Amino acid sequence: MAVKTRVKMPAQDPLLRIRNFSEVALGYTEEMAIEEASRCLQCKDPVCQKGCPVAVQIKDFIGLIRKGDFDGAIDKIKETNSLPAVCGRVCPQEEQCEQSCILNKAGRPIAIGRLERYVADRALARGLTVPPRPASNGKKVAVVGSGPAGLAAAGDLVRRGYQVTVYEALHDLGGVLIYGIPEFRLPKKIVRDEVEILRAQGVDFQTDVVVGKTITVDEIKELGYQAVFLGTGAGLPKFMDIPGESLNGVFSANEFLTRINLMKAYLFPEYDTPVKIGARVAVVGAGNVAMDAARSARRLPNVEEVYIVYRRSEAEMPARKEELEHAKEEGIVLKTLTNPVRILGNDAGWVTGLECHRMELGEPDASGRRRPVAVKGSQFVIEVDTVIMALGTSPNPLVSKTTPGLQTQDWGGLAVEEETGLTSREGVYAGGDAVTGAATVILAMGAGKKAAAAIHEYLLGK
Amino acid sequence: MFKILQRRDLTPITKLYVVQAPLVARKAQPGQFVIVRLDPRGERIPLTIADYDREKGTVTIVIQEVGKTSRDLGRLTAGDSILDFTGPLGVPAQLAEKGIVVCVGGGFGVAPIYPKAKALHAKGVEVISIIGARNKDLLIFEEELQQVSQEVLVATDDGSKGHHGLVTDVLKQLINSGRKLDEVIAIGPMIMMRAVAEVTRPYRLKTWVSVDPIMVDGTGMCGACRVTVGGQVRFACVDGPVFDGHLVDFDEALRRGKLYAEEQKLANERAQREVH
Ligand SMILES: Cc1cc2nc3c(=O)[nH]c(=O)nc-3n(C[C@H](O)[C@H](O)[C@H](O)COP(=O)(O)OP(=O)(O)OC[C@H]3O[C@@H](n4cnc5c(N)ncnc54)[C@H](O)[C@@H]3O)c2cc1C
Ligand SMILES: Cc1cc2nc3c(=O)[nH]c(=O)nc-3n(C[C@H](O)[C@H](O)[C@H](O)COP(=O)(O)OP(=O)(O)OC[C@H]3O[C@@H](n4cnc5c(N)ncnc54)[C@H](O)[C@@H]3O)c2cc1C
Ligand code: SF4
Ligand code: SF4
Ligand code: FES
C-alpha cells in the first residue's frame, strides 16, 4: 500500500511575508489535523517516541486527535511536554520524532510537530487554563535564567509544591525564545502565555537581576533557597577574528536579533531602539541563527539583497530543512563553499564588502563532515554594506566566575552529573545550553525537567 | 519598578536622580554602571553609578540630556518610577592604594568620577580633581568633589570660571609643575578622554578612561559594545567600561559611536514634535 503524502502546512505567500513579521507557517485546520492524524499507523511499537527527547506519548495523542478528542490530546502531550505550542513550531522534528517515525522509511513521516502545534494552539485559543495551585511544601528553590530550561524547571518545581523564584537578567522572560527566535517563526504571545500560566501557578519572576552581578549564587542560597537551578544559556557571541570586524555595519547575530525581537527595532521609531542595516546584507554561518538573521534582514524595508555565506556546501548546513527552504523561497541567496577572510570598509569606517575565498571539500574532519579547504588564488569580494556574524555562541562566564567551586568544562560550559544535572556545588544544578553549548529548545527543557526531579529528590530528605 | 526618591537639577540639561534600588546599591562599586529602560517601548541605555548608599538602598545617577531617552528620563521627578534599572554592571575600577591620583572630568563625566574620587579619598589617597564644562553654569559636582579632593581645578571653554580653556591644559600645567603624579582617571566625552590619554602618554603616566560605546544588553550577550584595547577586541560591558587609556583605539570607538547618528536624530525630532 502506498503511503499517503503528508498534509501540507499552509504558509504565507513568500512575496507577502517578506513585508511583515507575522508568522509564516499558518497552522493546520481541524480537517487537516484529522486527515494527517489518520495516516498514523498507531504502531504497536511506536518508535517515533524514542526520537523525542522528552518522550511525548506521540501514538496516544495522535490517536486522540483521530477521535476528535483534542482536550484529551493536549492533556496527553502536557504529561511530558509543558511547552507544546513552542516545540511544535521549533523542534528539529526531522532529526527527532519524525526521523524515528516508521513512515520515514517511505520518506513521509507523520507531521508530529504540526499536530502537536495544532492541539496546543487550539487549547491556547480557548484562553489560558491554569492548573490548580498545588499545596506549598514550604521549601524555596531559585531558578537562574528564564529560557526553556529555566521555565521547564520552574514549572515542574512549582507543581511539586516548591516556592520558585526565577531570576532573569533581561527585562523580558523567555530567553532565546524571546530575544533570538523571531516573531515570524514563534509568535511572542505564545511564550508570554506560557509565562503567565507559570506566574498564575505561583512562580515569582524577578527580571533585571543579573546573577553574578546583582546577586551571587551564594547570596541566593543565603536568602533561604535550598537549591538553585542554573539555566543561563549560551549567550556569548563568537566573531571570526578577521580584519574589519570592528567596522560600522558588522553585527553579531545576537545583537541584530536582540534589536529586532526583544527591542522591536523593526517598529522603530514607534519603539525607541533602532537597527542599522544597509541594502545588501551578508550573514556568515548556516545554522538556525543564521537563517533567522537572514530572514529578519529580508523583512526590513530598505534591504534589497541578503546572502548566506557558508564555507561548506548546502548539504552540510546545520539549519533545519524547513528554515532553509523558507529562506530560499524568500529570495535569500546562498553563497556556499565561500569563506570570509576580510571585511572591507570605506574611509568613514563603514562596511563596503566581504572578501572571501572559494572552498572545496576535502577529507572528512573530526565531525565526520568533509573539511573545506581554500582554493588557491580564489579571492573575490561580495559587495555588501552589512555583515552579520552567526557563528555560534558560548556560555556566559558571569555565573561561573562568581560562584566559588563551580566547575566548568574546558570550553566554558558548566560541568554537571549527567543523570541529575548536579554541578560541583551541593544544591546547585544546571542544564540547557549553559551545559551543552548551543543546542535545542527541547533538549534544554528536558534538562530543566531532569534537574527539577533531581532537586525534588534532594530536598525530600531535607 | 524603581522609585525615584529625589531629583536635583544640576544644570538645565543635567539632572541627578536618587533611585530606590536596594539590590544594585548593595553591590555597587566605583566604575560600574546600570542599564535603564523607561517604558515598554523604550531603549535600554547605560548610565554610570554616580553614588550609592547601601544602608538606604539607593543609587544615584546623573544624566545629561542628549537624545530621546535621556530627555524622557529628564522629565521624571521624585515619586515617578523607572521601569527597569539593572546592575551593577561592568568591572569595578581598580583604584590606586596610595600616592596622588588626578581625576579629570568633563561634562556629565564629572559625576561618575565622583565615586572614584570618594573611594580614593577614603583610602587616604591624595586626589586632585580637574573638572571642565562649556561655562560656569554647566559645571557640576564641584562641591561634592571639594569634599574628597586636595584641590579642585576648574576649566571652562568661555573662561567664566577657572582656567579659560580645556581640562587638558590644566592637566599639562599640573604635570609640568613637577609634582609626582601616580595615576590619572578621566571620564567625559570620548574626544576629551582621547586628549587626556595623549597628554599623559609621553610621561607614561597611567591613565584610566571609562569608555561609553553603544550598548544593548550590558551582559556580554550582543557584542555591540566592542572596543579595541591594545589590539584586542573587548566587550566594554563585561570587560570594562574602564580601560587603560593608552591602549584604547579611540578613533575606532568614536566612529562606532556614530553608528546610529541618523536614527538618533530621527527619534529626537519625533520626541520633540510630540512634546510641543
Ligand atoms: C536565533 C536562534 C534560533 C534558534 N532556533 C531554534 C530552533 O528552531 N529550534 C530549536 O530547538 N532550537 C533553536 N535554537 C536554540 C534554542 O533556542 C536554545 O537551545 C535554547 O533556547 C536554550 O535554552 P536555555 O534555557 O538553556 O537558554 P536560553 O534560552 O539562552 O535562556 C537563558 C536565559 O538566561 C538568562 N541569563 C543568562 N545569564 C544570566 C545571569 N547571569 N543571570 C540571570 N539570567 C541570566 C538569559 O538572559 C536568558 O534569558 C535557536 C537559538 C537561536 C539563538
Ligand atoms: C558605560 C556607560 C556609562 C554611561 N554613563 C552615563 C552617565 O552617567 N550619564 C549620562 O548622561 N550618559 C551616560 N552614558 C551615555 C548614555 O548612555 C547615552 O547618552 C544615552 O544612551 C543616550 O540615549 P538618548 O536616547 O538620550 O540619545 P541618543 O539619541 O540615542 O544619542 C545621543 C548621543 O548619545 C550617544 N549615544 C547613544 N546611545 C549611546 C549609548 N548606548 N552609549 C553611549 N552613547 C550613546 C550618541 O552617539 C549620540 O551622540 C553612558 C554610556 C555608557 C556606555
Ligand atoms: S516535543 Fe519535539 S521532538 Fe518531541 S514529539 Fe514534540 S515536536 Fe517531536
Ligand atoms: S511511528 Fe509514526 S506511524 Fe507509528 S505511531 Fe509513531 S507517528 Fe504513528
Ligand atoms: S552591551 Fe551587549 S555585549 Fe556589551
PDB file of N, CA and C in Angstrom, chain A residues 169-171 179 208 210 213-216 219 235-237 239 245-252 254-255 258-259 263 268-276 348-350 396 398, chain B residues 2 23 26-27 32 37 40-44 68 83-91 214 216-217 219-224 226 228 235 252 255-256 259-260 262-263 266-267 270:
ATOM      1  N   ALA A 169      18.151  38.127  33.777  1.00  0.00           N
ATOM      2  CA  ALA A 169      18.995  39.306  33.576  1.00  0.00           C
ATOM      3  C   ALA A 169      18.304  40.379  32.732  1.00  0.00           C
ATOM      4  N   LEU A 170      17.560  39.941  31.734  1.00  0.00           N
ATOM      5  CA  LEU A 170      16.933  40.907  30.831  1.00  0.00           C
ATOM      6  C   LEU A 170      15.615  41.413  31.419  1.00  0.00           C
ATOM      7  N   HIS A 171      14.968  42.325  30.691  1.00  0.00           N
ATOM      8  CA  HIS A 171      13.715  42.871  31.209  1.00  0.00           C
ATOM      9  C   HIS A 171      12.525  42.021  30.806  1.00  0.00           C
ATOM     10  N   TYR A 179      14.335  36.695  22.749  1.00  0.00           N
ATOM     11  CA  TYR A 179      15.275  37.622  22.115  1.00  0.00           C
ATOM     12  C   TYR A 179      15.915  37.072  20.850  1.00  0.00           C
ATOM     13  N   ASP A 208      15.529  41.863  35.442  1.00  0.00           N
ATOM     14  CA  ASP A 208      16.576  42.861  35.726  1.00  0.00           C
ATOM     15  C   ASP A 208      17.542  42.403  36.819  1.00  0.00           C
ATOM     16  N   VAL A 210      20.888  40.350  37.261  1.00  0.00           N
ATOM     17  CA  VAL A 210      21.990  39.644  36.610  1.00  0.00           C
ATOM     18  C   VAL A 210      22.729  38.863  37.693  1.00  0.00           C
ATOM     19  N   LYS A 213      26.243  39.498  39.230  1.00  0.00           N
ATOM     20  CA  LYS A 213      26.464  40.937  39.366  1.00  0.00           C
ATOM     21  C   LYS A 213      25.530  41.503  40.445  1.00  0.00           C
ATOM     22  N   THR A 214      24.218  41.409  40.188  1.00  0.00           N
ATOM     23  CA  THR A 214      23.250  41.951  41.137  1.00  0.00           C
ATOM     24  C   THR A 214      23.245  41.124  42.422  1.00  0.00           C
ATOM     25  N   ILE A 215      23.363  39.810  42.239  1.00  0.00           N
ATOM     26  CA  ILE A 215      23.342  38.909  43.389  1.00  0.00           C
ATOM     27  C   ILE A 215      24.135  37.670  42.971  1.00  0.00           C
ATOM     28  N   THR A 216      24.813  37.036  43.911  1.00  0.00           N
ATOM     29  CA  THR A 216      25.555  35.827  43.533  1.00  0.00           C
ATOM     30  C   THR A 216      24.759  34.589  43.931  1.00  0.00           C
ATOM     31  N   GLU A 219      24.706  34.210  47.596  1.00  0.00           N
ATOM     32  CA  GLU A 219      23.763  35.125  48.256  1.00  0.00           C
ATOM     33  C   GLU A 219      22.322  34.655  48.083  1.00  0.00           C
ATOM     34  N   GLY A 235      24.976  32.474  25.753  1.00  0.00           N
ATOM     35  CA  GLY A 235      24.656  33.728  25.083  1.00  0.00           C
ATOM     36  C   GLY A 235      25.812  34.511  24.482  1.00  0.00           C
ATOM     37  N   LEU A 236      27.058  34.042  24.690  1.00  0.00           N
ATOM     38  CA  LEU A 236      28.197  34.882  24.276  1.00  0.00           C
ATOM     39  C   LEU A 236      28.507  34.720  22.793  1.00  0.00           C
ATOM     40  N   PRO A 237      28.405  35.790  21.997  1.00  0.00           N
ATOM     41  CA  PRO A 237      28.592  35.628  20.557  1.00  0.00           C
ATOM     42  C   PRO A 237      30.058  35.438  20.161  1.00  0.00           C
ATOM     43  N   PHE A 239      32.998  35.851  17.208  1.00  0.00           N
ATOM     44  CA  PHE A 239      33.344  36.553  15.977  1.00  0.00           C
ATOM     45  C   PHE A 239      34.409  35.720  15.267  1.00  0.00           C
ATOM     46  N   GLU A 245      36.378  43.465  11.462  1.00  0.00           N
ATOM     47  CA  GLU A 245      35.169  43.128  12.220  1.00  0.00           C
ATOM     48  C   GLU A 245      34.659  44.260  13.105  1.00  0.00           C
ATOM     49  N   SER A 246      35.500  45.279  13.309  1.00  0.00           N
ATOM     50  CA  SER A 246      35.027  46.405  14.119  1.00  0.00           C
ATOM     51  C   SER A 246      34.453  47.532  13.270  1.00  0.00           C
ATOM     52  N   LEU A 247      34.384  47.325  11.966  1.00  0.00           N
ATOM     53  CA  LEU A 247      33.798  48.360  11.105  1.00  0.00           C
ATOM     54  C   LEU A 247      32.330  48.570  11.457  1.00  0.00           C
ATOM     55  N   ASN A 248      31.838  49.767  11.149  1.00  0.00           N
ATOM     56  CA  ASN A 248      30.406  50.010  11.340  1.00  0.00           C
ATOM     57  C   ASN A 248      29.637  49.206  10.301  1.00  0.00           C
ATOM     58  N   GLY A 249      28.644  48.476  10.764  1.00  0.00           N
ATOM     59  CA  GLY A 249      27.885  47.632   9.841  1.00  0.00           C
ATOM     60  C   GLY A 249      28.170  46.158  10.051  1.00  0.00           C
ATOM     61  N   VAL A 250      29.030  45.834  11.031  1.00  0.00           N
ATOM     62  CA  VAL A 250      29.258  44.431  11.379  1.00  0.00           C
ATOM     63  C   VAL A 250      28.574  44.165  12.726  1.00  0.00           C
ATOM     64  N   PHE A 251      27.712  43.167  12.758  1.00  0.00           N
ATOM     65  CA  PHE A 251      26.992  42.827  13.986  1.00  0.00           C
ATOM     66  C   PHE A 251      27.131  41.350  14.289  1.00  0.00           C
ATOM     67  N   SER A 252      26.989  41.003  15.540  1.00  0.00           N
ATOM     68  CA  SER A 252      26.749  39.602  15.864  1.00  0.00           C
ATOM     69  C   SER A 252      25.274  39.351  15.582  1.00  0.00           C
ATOM     70  N   ASN A 254      23.389  37.819  17.491  1.00  0.00           N
ATOM     71  CA  ASN A 254      22.728  38.107  18.765  1.00  0.00           C
ATOM     72  C   ASN A 254      22.294  39.563  18.853  1.00  0.00           C
ATOM     73  N   GLU A 255      23.211  40.464  18.491  1.00  0.00           N
ATOM     74  CA  GLU A 255      22.839  41.881  18.583  1.00  0.00           C
ATOM     75  C   GLU A 255      21.708  42.194  17.607  1.00  0.00           C
ATOM     76  N   THR A 258      18.501  40.558  18.787  1.00  0.00           N
ATOM     77  CA  THR A 258      18.005  41.171  20.017  1.00  0.00           C
ATOM     78  C   THR A 258      17.355  42.517  19.708  1.00  0.00           C
ATOM     79  N   ARG A 259      18.008  43.284  18.863  1.00  0.00           N
ATOM     80  CA  ARG A 259      17.395  44.565  18.495  1.00  0.00           C
ATOM     81  C   ARG A 259      16.036  44.331  17.835  1.00  0.00           C
ATOM     82  N   MET A 263      13.789  44.185  21.328  1.00  0.00           N
ATOM     83  CA  MET A 263      13.604  45.634  21.371  1.00  0.00           C
ATOM     84  C   MET A 263      12.661  46.133  20.268  1.00  0.00           C
ATOM     85  N   PHE A 268      10.810  50.678  14.790  1.00  0.00           N
ATOM     86  CA  PHE A 268      11.381  51.998  15.025  1.00  0.00           C
ATOM     87  C   PHE A 268      10.771  52.964  14.006  1.00  0.00           C
ATOM     88  N   PRO A 269      10.448  54.217  14.340  1.00  0.00           N
ATOM     89  CA  PRO A 269      10.664  54.864  15.634  1.00  0.00           C
ATOM     90  C   PRO A 269       9.489  54.760  16.614  1.00  0.00           C
ATOM     91  N   GLU A 270       8.515  53.907  16.292  1.00  0.00           N
ATOM     92  CA  GLU A 270       7.433  53.711  17.259  1.00  0.00           C
ATOM     93  C   GLU A 270       8.015  53.134  18.553  1.00  0.00           C
ATOM     94  N   TYR A 271       8.955  52.213  18.384  1.00  0.00           N
ATOM     95  CA  TYR A 271       9.763  51.757  19.507  1.00  0.00           C
ATOM     96  C   TYR A 271      11.084  52.517  19.429  1.00  0.00           C
ATOM     97  N   ASP A 272      11.767  52.677  20.566  1.00  0.00           N
ATOM     98  CA  ASP A 272      12.912  53.596  20.591  1.00  0.00           C
ATOM     99  C   ASP A 272      14.216  53.029  20.042  1.00  0.00           C
ATOM    100  N   THR A 273      14.314  51.699  19.942  1.00  0.00           N
ATOM    101  CA  THR A 273      15.611  51.114  19.576  1.00  0.00           C
ATOM    102  C   THR A 273      15.734  50.943  18.062  1.00  0.00           C
ATOM    103  N   PRO A 274      16.762  51.517  17.465  1.00  0.00           N
ATOM    104  CA  PRO A 274      16.933  51.364  16.019  1.00  0.00           C
ATOM    105  C   PRO A 274      17.775  50.137  15.672  1.00  0.00           C
ATOM    106  N   VAL A 275      17.777  49.736  14.406  1.00  0.00           N
ATOM    107  CA  VAL A 275      18.746  48.769  13.926  1.00  0.00           C
ATOM    108  C   VAL A 275      19.258  49.324  12.605  1.00  0.00           C
ATOM    109  N   LYS A 276      20.583  49.352  12.484  1.00  0.00           N
ATOM    110  CA  LYS A 276      21.171  49.985  11.306  1.00  0.00           C
ATOM    111  C   LYS A 276      21.564  48.903  10.325  1.00  0.00           C
ATOM    112  N   ALA A 348      35.081  56.296   5.887  1.00  0.00           N
ATOM    113  CA  ALA A 348      34.264  56.643   7.057  1.00  0.00           C
ATOM    114  C   ALA A 348      34.116  55.457   8.008  1.00  0.00           C
ATOM    115  N   GLY A 349      34.696  54.320   7.639  1.00  0.00           N
ATOM    116  CA  GLY A 349      34.659  53.183   8.550  1.00  0.00           C
ATOM    117  C   GLY A 349      33.433  52.308   8.398  1.00  0.00           C
ATOM    118  N   TRP A 350      32.723  52.430   7.281  1.00  0.00           N
ATOM    119  CA  TRP A 350      31.548  51.585   7.046  1.00  0.00           C
ATOM    120  C   TRP A 350      31.906  50.430   6.127  1.00  0.00           C
ATOM    121  N   ASN A 396      28.000  32.205  28.920  1.00  0.00           N
ATOM    122  CA  ASN A 396      28.423  33.440  29.564  1.00  0.00           C
ATOM    123  C   ASN A 396      29.090  33.107  30.903  1.00  0.00           C
ATOM    124  N   LEU A 398      29.549  34.862  33.529  1.00  0.00           N
ATOM    125  CA  LEU A 398      29.201  35.698  34.688  1.00  0.00           C
ATOM    126  C   LEU A 398      28.934  34.866  35.947  1.00  0.00           C
TER     127      LEU A 398
ATOM    128  N   PHE B   2      11.335  50.958  39.814  1.00  0.00           N
ATOM    129  CA  PHE B   2      12.339  51.518  40.715  1.00  0.00           C
ATOM    130  C   PHE B   2      11.979  52.993  40.960  1.00  0.00           C
ATOM    131  N   LEU B  23      18.986  46.180  45.664  1.00  0.00           N
ATOM    132  CA  LEU B  23      19.890  45.119  45.219  1.00  0.00           C
ATOM    133  C   LEU B  23      21.111  45.704  44.514  1.00  0.00           C
ATOM    134  N   ARG B  26      23.455  47.471  47.058  1.00  0.00           N
ATOM    135  CA  ARG B  26      24.180  46.569  47.930  1.00  0.00           C
ATOM    136  C   ARG B  26      25.517  46.142  47.314  1.00  0.00           C
ATOM    137  N   LYS B  27      25.555  46.053  45.972  1.00  0.00           N
ATOM    138  CA  LYS B  27      26.752  45.535  45.315  1.00  0.00           C
ATOM    139  C   LYS B  27      27.565  46.601  44.572  1.00  0.00           C
ATOM    140  N   GLN B  32      31.252  51.139  38.045  1.00  0.00           N
ATOM    141  CA  GLN B  32      30.191  50.312  37.469  1.00  0.00           C
ATOM    142  C   GLN B  32      29.023  51.163  36.967  1.00  0.00           C
ATOM    143  N   ARG B  37      15.686  51.374  31.491  1.00  0.00           N
ATOM    144  CA  ARG B  37      14.670  51.440  30.445  1.00  0.00           C
ATOM    145  C   ARG B  37      13.433  52.067  31.056  1.00  0.00           C
ATOM    146  N   PRO B  40       7.666  50.420  28.176  1.00  0.00           N
ATOM    147  CA  PRO B  40       7.680  49.157  27.431  1.00  0.00           C
ATOM    148  C   PRO B  40       8.186  49.276  25.988  1.00  0.00           C
ATOM    149  N   ARG B  41       8.188  50.465  25.451  1.00  0.00           N
ATOM    150  CA  ARG B  41       8.724  50.612  24.100  1.00  0.00           C
ATOM    151  C   ARG B  41      10.118  51.223  24.131  1.00  0.00           C
ATOM    152  N   GLY B  42      10.646  51.388  25.314  1.00  0.00           N
ATOM    153  CA  GLY B  42      11.864  52.167  25.476  1.00  0.00           C
ATOM    154  C   GLY B  42      13.131  51.430  25.105  1.00  0.00           C
ATOM    155  N   GLU B  43      14.176  52.226  24.951  1.00  0.00           N
ATOM    156  CA  GLU B  43      15.508  51.703  24.668  1.00  0.00           C
ATOM    157  C   GLU B  43      16.195  51.431  25.993  1.00  0.00           C
ATOM    158  N   ARG B  44      17.175  50.518  25.988  1.00  0.00           N
ATOM    159  CA  ARG B  44      17.986  50.273  27.179  1.00  0.00           C
ATOM    160  C   ARG B  44      19.195  51.188  27.094  1.00  0.00           C
ATOM    161  N   LYS B  68      16.573  61.158  22.751  1.00  0.00           N
ATOM    162  CA  LYS B  68      15.218  60.781  23.122  1.00  0.00           C
ATOM    163  C   LYS B  68      15.116  60.236  24.554  1.00  0.00           C
ATOM    164  N   LEU B  83      11.125  51.943  34.937  1.00  0.00           N
ATOM    165  CA  LEU B  83      10.643  50.581  34.694  1.00  0.00           C
ATOM    166  C   LEU B  83      11.717  49.525  34.959  1.00  0.00           C
ATOM    167  N   ASP B  84      12.889  49.717  34.358  1.00  0.00           N
ATOM    168  CA  ASP B  84      13.976  48.749  34.525  1.00  0.00           C
ATOM    169  C   ASP B  84      15.249  49.471  34.950  1.00  0.00           C
ATOM    170  N   PHE B  85      15.958  48.870  35.880  1.00  0.00           N
ATOM    171  CA  PHE B  85      17.165  49.500  36.439  1.00  0.00           C
ATOM    172  C   PHE B  85      18.074  48.328  36.820  1.00  0.00           C
ATOM    173  N   THR B  86      18.915  47.918  35.880  1.00  0.00           N
ATOM    174  CA  THR B  86      19.682  46.678  36.038  1.00  0.00           C
ATOM    175  C   THR B  86      21.135  46.954  36.360  1.00  0.00           C
ATOM    176  N   GLY B  87      21.659  46.268  37.359  1.00  0.00           N
ATOM    177  CA  GLY B  87      23.068  46.453  37.648  1.00  0.00           C
ATOM    178  C   GLY B  87      23.436  45.853  38.980  1.00  0.00           C
ATOM    179  N   PRO B  88      24.583  46.147  39.524  1.00  0.00           N
ATOM    180  CA  PRO B  88      25.625  46.965  38.891  1.00  0.00           C
ATOM    181  C   PRO B  88      26.361  46.154  37.836  1.00  0.00           C
ATOM    182  N   LEU B  89      26.591  46.752  36.673  1.00  0.00           N
ATOM    183  CA  LEU B  89      27.235  46.056  35.568  1.00  0.00           C
ATOM    184  C   LEU B  89      28.661  46.573  35.393  1.00  0.00           C
ATOM    185  N   GLY B  90      29.438  45.790  34.662  1.00  0.00           N
ATOM    186  CA  GLY B  90      30.822  46.192  34.403  1.00  0.00           C
ATOM    187  C   GLY B  90      31.733  45.815  35.557  1.00  0.00           C
ATOM    188  N   VAL B  91      33.019  45.969  35.302  1.00  0.00           N
ATOM    189  CA  VAL B  91      34.031  45.609  36.300  1.00  0.00           C
ATOM    190  C   VAL B  91      34.307  46.827  37.174  1.00  0.00           C
ATOM    191  N   ILE B 214      28.061  52.212  22.370  1.00  0.00           N
ATOM    192  CA  ILE B 214      26.644  51.843  22.306  1.00  0.00           C
ATOM    193  C   ILE B 214      26.476  50.457  22.925  1.00  0.00           C
ATOM    194  N   VAL B 216      23.529  47.283  24.278  1.00  0.00           N
ATOM    195  CA  VAL B 216      22.150  46.795  24.231  1.00  0.00           C
ATOM    196  C   VAL B 216      21.816  46.075  25.545  1.00  0.00           C
ATOM    197  N   ASP B 217      22.410  44.904  25.747  1.00  0.00           N
ATOM    198  CA  ASP B 217      22.038  44.118  26.931  1.00  0.00           C
ATOM    199  C   ASP B 217      22.888  44.470  28.144  1.00  0.00           C
ATOM    200  N   THR B 219      25.311  42.626  29.271  1.00  0.00           N
ATOM    201  CA  THR B 219      25.743  41.420  29.985  1.00  0.00           C
ATOM    202  C   THR B 219      26.698  40.551  29.171  1.00  0.00           C
ATOM    203  N   GLY B 220      27.196  41.072  28.052  1.00  0.00           N
ATOM    204  CA  GLY B 220      28.135  40.291  27.258  1.00  0.00           C
ATOM    205  C   GLY B 220      27.483  39.466  26.170  1.00  0.00           C
ATOM    206  N   MET B 221      26.194  39.680  25.930  1.00  0.00           N
ATOM    207  CA  MET B 221      25.453  38.800  25.036  1.00  0.00           C
ATOM    208  C   MET B 221      25.434  39.271  23.590  1.00  0.00           C
ATOM    209  N   CYS B 222      25.637  40.564  23.337  1.00  0.00           N
ATOM    210  CA  CYS B 222      25.405  41.039  21.965  1.00  0.00           C
ATOM    211  C   CYS B 222      26.658  41.509  21.235  1.00  0.00           C
ATOM    212  N   GLY B 223      27.660  41.964  21.949  1.00  0.00           N
ATOM    213  CA  GLY B 223      28.873  42.428  21.276  1.00  0.00           C
ATOM    214  C   GLY B 223      28.770  43.813  20.665  1.00  0.00           C
ATOM    215  N   ALA B 224      27.672  44.529  20.895  1.00  0.00           N
ATOM    216  CA  ALA B 224      27.539  45.883  20.340  1.00  0.00           C
ATOM    217  C   ALA B 224      28.614  46.805  20.913  1.00  0.00           C
ATOM    218  N   ARG B 226      31.711  46.427  21.583  1.00  0.00           N
ATOM    219  CA  ARG B 226      33.113  46.051  21.466  1.00  0.00           C
ATOM    220  C   ARG B 226      34.018  47.243  21.174  1.00  0.00           C
ATOM    221  N   THR B 228      38.398  48.141  20.761  1.00  0.00           N
ATOM    222  CA  THR B 228      39.703  47.521  20.616  1.00  0.00           C
ATOM    223  C   THR B 228      40.638  48.144  21.647  1.00  0.00           C
ATOM    224  N   PHE B 235      34.676  43.461  25.172  1.00  0.00           N
ATOM    225  CA  PHE B 235      33.300  43.915  25.333  1.00  0.00           C
ATOM    226  C   PHE B 235      33.268  44.859  26.534  1.00  0.00           C
ATOM    227  N   GLU B 252      38.548  54.349  16.447  1.00  0.00           N
ATOM    228  CA  GLU B 252      37.531  53.348  16.146  1.00  0.00           C
ATOM    229  C   GLU B 252      36.301  53.540  17.049  1.00  0.00           C
ATOM    230  N   ARG B 255      34.203  56.383  15.950  1.00  0.00           N
ATOM    231  CA  ARG B 255      33.491  56.049  14.727  1.00  0.00           C
ATOM    232  C   ARG B 255      32.292  55.147  15.048  1.00  0.00           C
ATOM    233  N   ARG B 256      32.514  54.152  15.901  1.00  0.00           N
ATOM    234  CA  ARG B 256      31.416  53.246  16.235  1.00  0.00           C
ATOM    235  C   ARG B 256      30.305  53.968  16.992  1.00  0.00           C
ATOM    236  N   LEU B 259      27.365  55.276  14.921  1.00  0.00           N
ATOM    237  CA  LEU B 259      26.617  54.296  14.131  1.00  0.00           C
ATOM    238  C   LEU B 259      25.161  54.674  13.935  1.00  0.00           C
ATOM    239  N   TYR B 260      24.559  55.157  14.985  1.00  0.00           N
ATOM    240  CA  TYR B 260      23.119  55.412  14.922  1.00  0.00           C
ATOM    241  C   TYR B 260      22.796  56.894  14.869  1.00  0.00           C
ATOM    242  N   GLU B 262      21.986  58.996  12.564  1.00  0.00           N
ATOM    243  CA  GLU B 262      20.769  59.385  11.834  1.00  0.00           C
ATOM    244  C   GLU B 262      19.503  59.000  12.598  1.00  0.00           C
ATOM    245  N   GLU B 263      19.500  57.765  13.108  1.00  0.00           N
ATOM    246  CA  GLU B 263      18.320  57.280  13.818  1.00  0.00           C
ATOM    247  C   GLU B 263      18.106  58.086  15.090  1.00  0.00           C
ATOM    248  N   LEU B 266      16.409  61.239  14.208  1.00  0.00           N
ATOM    249  CA  LEU B 266      15.009  60.962  13.896  1.00  0.00           C
ATOM    250  C   LEU B 266      14.167  60.809  15.162  1.00  0.00           C
ATOM    251  N   ALA B 267      14.679  60.018  16.081  1.00  0.00           N
ATOM    252  CA  ALA B 267      13.948  59.753  17.323  1.00  0.00           C
ATOM    253  C   ALA B 267      13.766  61.049  18.109  1.00  0.00           C
ATOM    254  N   ARG B 270      11.229  63.390  16.482  1.00  0.00           N
ATOM    255  CA  ARG B 270       9.880  62.884  16.736  1.00  0.00           C
ATOM    256  C   ARG B 270       9.470  63.170  18.183  1.00  0.00           C
TER     257      ARG B 270
END
